Tab-separated table of C-alpha atoms in Angstrom:
chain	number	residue	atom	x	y	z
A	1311	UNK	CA	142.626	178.931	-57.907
A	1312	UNK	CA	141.331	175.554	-57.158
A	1313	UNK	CA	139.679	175.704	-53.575
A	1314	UNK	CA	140.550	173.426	-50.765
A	1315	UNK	CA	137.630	173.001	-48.804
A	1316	UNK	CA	138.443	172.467	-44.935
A	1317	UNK	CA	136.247	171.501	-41.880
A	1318	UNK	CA	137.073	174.157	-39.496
A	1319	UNK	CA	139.178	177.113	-41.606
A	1320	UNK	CA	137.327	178.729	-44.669
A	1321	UNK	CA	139.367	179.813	-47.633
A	1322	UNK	CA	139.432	181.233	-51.028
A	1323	UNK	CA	135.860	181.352	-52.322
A	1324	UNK	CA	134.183	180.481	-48.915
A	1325	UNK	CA	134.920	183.317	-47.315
A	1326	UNK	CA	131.512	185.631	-48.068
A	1327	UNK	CA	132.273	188.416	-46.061
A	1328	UNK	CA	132.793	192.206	-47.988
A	1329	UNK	CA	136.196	192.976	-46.085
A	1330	UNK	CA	138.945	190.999	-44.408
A	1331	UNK	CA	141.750	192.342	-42.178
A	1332	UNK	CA	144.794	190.663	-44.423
A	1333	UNK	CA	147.670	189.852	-43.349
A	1334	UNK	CA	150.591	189.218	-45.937
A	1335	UNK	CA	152.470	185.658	-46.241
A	1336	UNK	CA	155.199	186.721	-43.982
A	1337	UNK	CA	152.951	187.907	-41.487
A	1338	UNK	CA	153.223	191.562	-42.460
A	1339	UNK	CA	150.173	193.703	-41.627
A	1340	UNK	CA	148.306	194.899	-45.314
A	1341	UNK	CA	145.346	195.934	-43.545
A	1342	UNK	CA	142.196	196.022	-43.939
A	1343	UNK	CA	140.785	195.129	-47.654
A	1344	UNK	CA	137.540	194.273	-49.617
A	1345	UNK	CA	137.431	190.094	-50.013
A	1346	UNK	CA	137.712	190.630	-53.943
A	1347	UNK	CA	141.326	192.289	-53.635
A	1348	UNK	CA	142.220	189.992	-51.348
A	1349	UNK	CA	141.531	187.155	-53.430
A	1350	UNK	CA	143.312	188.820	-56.473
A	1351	UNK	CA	146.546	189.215	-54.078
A	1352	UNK	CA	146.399	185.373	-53.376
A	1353	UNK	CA	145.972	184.726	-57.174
A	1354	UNK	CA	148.936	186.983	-58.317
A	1355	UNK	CA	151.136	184.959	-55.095
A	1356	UNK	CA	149.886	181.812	-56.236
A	1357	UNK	CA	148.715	181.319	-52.607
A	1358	UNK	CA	145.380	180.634	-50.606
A	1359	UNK	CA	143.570	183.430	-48.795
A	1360	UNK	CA	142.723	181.620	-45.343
A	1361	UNK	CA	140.698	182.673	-43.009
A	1362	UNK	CA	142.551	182.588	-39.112
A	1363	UNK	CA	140.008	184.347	-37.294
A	1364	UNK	CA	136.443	184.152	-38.017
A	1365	UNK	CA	134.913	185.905	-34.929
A	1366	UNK	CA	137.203	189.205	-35.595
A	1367	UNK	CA	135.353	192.211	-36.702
A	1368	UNK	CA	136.400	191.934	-40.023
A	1369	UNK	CA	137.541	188.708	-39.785
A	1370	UNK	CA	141.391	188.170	-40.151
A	1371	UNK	CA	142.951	186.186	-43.687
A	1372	UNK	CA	146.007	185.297	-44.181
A	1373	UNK	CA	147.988	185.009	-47.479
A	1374	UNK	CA	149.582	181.187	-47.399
A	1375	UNK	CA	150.182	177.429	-48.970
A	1376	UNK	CA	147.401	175.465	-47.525
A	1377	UNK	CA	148.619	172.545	-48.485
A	1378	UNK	CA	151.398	173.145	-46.764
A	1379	UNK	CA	150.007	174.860	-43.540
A	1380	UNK	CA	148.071	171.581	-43.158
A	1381	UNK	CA	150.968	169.238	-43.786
A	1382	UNK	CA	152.623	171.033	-41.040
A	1383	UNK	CA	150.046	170.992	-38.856
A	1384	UNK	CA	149.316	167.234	-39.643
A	1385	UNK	CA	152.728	166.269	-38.352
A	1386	UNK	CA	152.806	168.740	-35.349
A	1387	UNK	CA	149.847	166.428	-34.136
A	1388	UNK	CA	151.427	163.046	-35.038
A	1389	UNK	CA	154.282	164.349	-33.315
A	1390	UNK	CA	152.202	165.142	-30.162
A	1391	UNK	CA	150.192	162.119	-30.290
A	1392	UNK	CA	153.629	160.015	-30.503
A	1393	UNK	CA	155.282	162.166	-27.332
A	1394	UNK	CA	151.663	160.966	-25.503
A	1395	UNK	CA	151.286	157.532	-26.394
A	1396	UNK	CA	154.965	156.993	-25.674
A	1397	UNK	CA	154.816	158.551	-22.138
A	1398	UNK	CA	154.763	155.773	-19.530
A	1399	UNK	CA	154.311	156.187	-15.765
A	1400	UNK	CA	156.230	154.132	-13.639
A	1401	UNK	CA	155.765	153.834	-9.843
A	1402	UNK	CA	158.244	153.393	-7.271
A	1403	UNK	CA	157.487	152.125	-3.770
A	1404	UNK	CA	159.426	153.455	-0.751
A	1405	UNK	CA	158.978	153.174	3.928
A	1406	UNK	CA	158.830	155.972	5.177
A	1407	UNK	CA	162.168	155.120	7.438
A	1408	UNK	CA	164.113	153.979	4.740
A	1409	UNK	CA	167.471	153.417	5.267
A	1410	UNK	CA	169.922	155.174	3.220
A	1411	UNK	CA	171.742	153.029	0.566
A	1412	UNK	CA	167.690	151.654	-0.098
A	1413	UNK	CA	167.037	154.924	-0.565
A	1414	UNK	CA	170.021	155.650	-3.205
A	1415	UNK	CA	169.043	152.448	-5.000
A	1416	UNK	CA	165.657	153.771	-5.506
A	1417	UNK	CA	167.299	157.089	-6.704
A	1418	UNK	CA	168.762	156.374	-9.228
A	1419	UNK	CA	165.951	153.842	-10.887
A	1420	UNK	CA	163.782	157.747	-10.830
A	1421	UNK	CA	166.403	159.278	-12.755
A	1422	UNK	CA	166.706	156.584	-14.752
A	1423	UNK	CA	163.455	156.448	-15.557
A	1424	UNK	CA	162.710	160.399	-15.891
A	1425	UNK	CA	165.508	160.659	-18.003
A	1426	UNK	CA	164.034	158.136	-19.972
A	1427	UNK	CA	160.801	160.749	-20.580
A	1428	UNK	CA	158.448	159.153	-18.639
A	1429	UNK	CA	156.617	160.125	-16.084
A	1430	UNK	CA	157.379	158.743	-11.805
A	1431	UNK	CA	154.555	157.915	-9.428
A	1432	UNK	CA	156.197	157.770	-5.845
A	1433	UNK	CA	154.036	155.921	-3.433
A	1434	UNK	CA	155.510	156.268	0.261
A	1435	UNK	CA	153.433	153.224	1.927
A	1436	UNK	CA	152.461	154.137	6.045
A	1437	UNK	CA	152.107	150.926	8.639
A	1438	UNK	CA	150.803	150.695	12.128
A	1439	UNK	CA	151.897	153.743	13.649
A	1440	UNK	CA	153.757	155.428	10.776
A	1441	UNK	CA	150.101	156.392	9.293
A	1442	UNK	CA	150.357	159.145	12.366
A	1443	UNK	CA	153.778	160.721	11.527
A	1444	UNK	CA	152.379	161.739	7.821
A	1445	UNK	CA	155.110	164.560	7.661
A	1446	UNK	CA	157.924	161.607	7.549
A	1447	UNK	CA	156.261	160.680	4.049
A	1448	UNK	CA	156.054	164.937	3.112
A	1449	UNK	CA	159.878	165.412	3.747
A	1450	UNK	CA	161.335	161.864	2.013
A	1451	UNK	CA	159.091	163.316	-1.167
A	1452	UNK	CA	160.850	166.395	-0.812
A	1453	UNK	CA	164.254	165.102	-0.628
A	1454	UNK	CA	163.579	163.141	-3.470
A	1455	UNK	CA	162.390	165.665	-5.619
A	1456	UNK	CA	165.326	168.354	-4.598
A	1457	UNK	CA	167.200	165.135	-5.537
A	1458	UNK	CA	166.309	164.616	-9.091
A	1459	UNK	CA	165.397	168.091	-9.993
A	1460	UNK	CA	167.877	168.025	-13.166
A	1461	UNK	CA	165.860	165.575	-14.737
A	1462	UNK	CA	161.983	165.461	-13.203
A	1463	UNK	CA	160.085	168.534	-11.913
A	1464	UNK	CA	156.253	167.604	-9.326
A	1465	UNK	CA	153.792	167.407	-11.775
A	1466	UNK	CA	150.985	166.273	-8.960
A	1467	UNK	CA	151.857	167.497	-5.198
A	1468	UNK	CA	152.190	164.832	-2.774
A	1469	UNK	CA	148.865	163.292	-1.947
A	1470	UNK	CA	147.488	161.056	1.086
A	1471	UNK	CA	145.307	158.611	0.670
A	1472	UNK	CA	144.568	156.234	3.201
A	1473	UNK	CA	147.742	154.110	4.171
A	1474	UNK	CA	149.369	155.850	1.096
A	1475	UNK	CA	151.325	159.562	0.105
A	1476	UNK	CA	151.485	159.541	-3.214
A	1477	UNK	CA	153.525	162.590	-5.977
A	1478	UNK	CA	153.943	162.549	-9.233
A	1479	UNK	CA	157.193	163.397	-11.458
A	1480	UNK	CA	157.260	164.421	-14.681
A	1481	UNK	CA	160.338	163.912	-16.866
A	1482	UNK	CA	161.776	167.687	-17.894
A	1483	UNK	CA	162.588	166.090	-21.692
A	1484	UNK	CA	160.411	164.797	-24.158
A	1485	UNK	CA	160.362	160.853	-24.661
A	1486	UNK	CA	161.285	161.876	-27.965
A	1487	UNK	CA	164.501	164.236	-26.992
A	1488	UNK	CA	165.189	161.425	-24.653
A	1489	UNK	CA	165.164	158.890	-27.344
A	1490	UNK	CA	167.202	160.785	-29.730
A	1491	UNK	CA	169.875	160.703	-26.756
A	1492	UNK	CA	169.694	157.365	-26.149
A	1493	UNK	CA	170.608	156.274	-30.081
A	1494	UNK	CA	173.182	158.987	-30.273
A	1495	UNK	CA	175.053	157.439	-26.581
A	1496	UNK	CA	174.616	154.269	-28.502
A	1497	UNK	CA	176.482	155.292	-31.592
A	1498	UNK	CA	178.913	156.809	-29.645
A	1499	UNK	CA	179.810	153.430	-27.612
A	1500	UNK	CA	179.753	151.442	-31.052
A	1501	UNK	CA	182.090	153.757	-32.445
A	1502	UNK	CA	184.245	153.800	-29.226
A	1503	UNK	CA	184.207	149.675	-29.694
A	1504	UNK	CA	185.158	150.013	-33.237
A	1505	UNK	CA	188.211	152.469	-32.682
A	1506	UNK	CA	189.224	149.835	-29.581
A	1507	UNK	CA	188.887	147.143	-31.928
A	1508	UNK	CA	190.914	148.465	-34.640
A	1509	UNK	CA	193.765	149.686	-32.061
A	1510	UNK	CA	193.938	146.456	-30.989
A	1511	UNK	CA	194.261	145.062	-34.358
A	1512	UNK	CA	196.483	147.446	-35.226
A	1513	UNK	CA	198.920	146.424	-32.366
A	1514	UNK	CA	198.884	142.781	-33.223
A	1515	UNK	CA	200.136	143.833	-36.659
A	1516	UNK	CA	202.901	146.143	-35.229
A	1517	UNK	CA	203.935	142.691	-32.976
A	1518	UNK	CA	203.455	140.586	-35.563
A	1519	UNK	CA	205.981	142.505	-37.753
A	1520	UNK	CA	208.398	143.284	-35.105
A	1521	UNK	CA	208.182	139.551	-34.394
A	1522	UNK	CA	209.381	139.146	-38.039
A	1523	UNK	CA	212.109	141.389	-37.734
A	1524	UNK	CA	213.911	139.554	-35.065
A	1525	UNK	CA	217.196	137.396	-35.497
A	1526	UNK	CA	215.844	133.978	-35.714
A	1527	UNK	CA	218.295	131.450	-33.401
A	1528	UNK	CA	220.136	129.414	-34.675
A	1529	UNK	CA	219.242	125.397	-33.638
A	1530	UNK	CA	221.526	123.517	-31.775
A	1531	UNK	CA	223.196	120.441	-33.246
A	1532	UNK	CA	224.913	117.296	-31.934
A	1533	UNK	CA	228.361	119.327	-32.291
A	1534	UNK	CA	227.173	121.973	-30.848
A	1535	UNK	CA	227.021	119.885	-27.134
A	1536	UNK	CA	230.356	119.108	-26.942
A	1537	UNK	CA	233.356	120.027	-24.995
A	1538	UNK	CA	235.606	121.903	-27.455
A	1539	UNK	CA	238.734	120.950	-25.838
A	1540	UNK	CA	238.080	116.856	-26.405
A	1541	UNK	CA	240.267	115.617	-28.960
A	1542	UNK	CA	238.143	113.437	-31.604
């Protein structure tokens, strides 16, 4: 079997150790084997003997598809990579004695956001003598978090520093997950427009034919003016 060569897992013909612990290609437990029957059960399942634990006393192979462990793996990474570089952190600025329909404004842009997937930095800003009463700061960032729980949990504790409490919320769904909501509301409202449209349409029709159906009246002539008792 052709061998694969890979930076950090040795397989097939790399593997120079007398015995392996083996483990089959549904995970089953074979035991433990010399390397040449090993790599006679990977020929006779057409698969790669890979080796999953090198520091293991014997070191632990697996029967498996490299090619398609790595593919896998490959696009578990991309996949993680995309959820990171997609995560943005917005900030939102609040008094500490803000008043209350400020405060639901501000609300709902956090769950907006965190149910976007990204992350919330909450910056409470202090002035003059406010910087003294730092527990005002500590119980709005409570509130606020009990507030959004459904959709953000702390990911950093609020934090002062200097005329500043900061926290930290982090969404509780992938950008991703959130993303694949987003499209499907949006195909649902398209195809709620479409249905509307089509009703309506479908009523103009019904009026339209109904119209048709009607009597039409009869116009009026000269005759039709005059007194029928007048003798002409």
């Amino acid at each position: 079997m052709e061998d694969t060569i890979s930076n950090e897992l040795r397989i097939n013909e790399r593997i120079r150790v007398p015995e392996v612990r083996l483990v089959g290609p549904n995970g089953e437990q074979i035991g433990i084997v010399r390397v040449e029957q090993a790599m006679q059960l990977a020929r006779e399942h057409d698969l790669d003997l890979v080796e999953v634990a090198a520091t293991a006393r014997p070191p632990v192979c697996k029967l498996m598809d490299y090619g398609k462990f790595k593919y896998e793996n490959a696009q578990k990474a991309r996949e993680s990579r995309r959820n990171q570089s997609n995560t943005v952190i917005k900030e939102m600025k609040l008094r500490p004695k803000i008043d209350e329909h400020d405060y639901e404004t501000k609300k709902g842009h956090v769950v907006r956001f965190l149910r976007g997937g990204d992350k919330v930095k909450i910056t409470i800003m202090f002035r003059g003598r406010e910087q003294s009463r730092p527990e005002l700061g500590f119980n709005l960032l409570k509130r606020l978090a009990d507030d959004v729980v459904a959709d953000g949990v702390i990911e950093q504790n609020p934090k002062q520093e200097g005329r500043n409490m900061h926290m930290v919320l982090a969404p509780t769904r992938k950008k991703s997950e959130a993303r694949t909501e987003q499209e499907a509301e949006k195909a649902r409202r398209q195809a709620r427009r479409a249905d509307e449209a089509a009703a309506e349409k479908a009523e103009e029709a019904r009026l339209r034919e109904a119209a048709k159906k009607q009597p039409r009246k009869k116009k009026r002539g000269p005759a039709d003016n005059m007194d029928p008792d007048i003798d002409l």
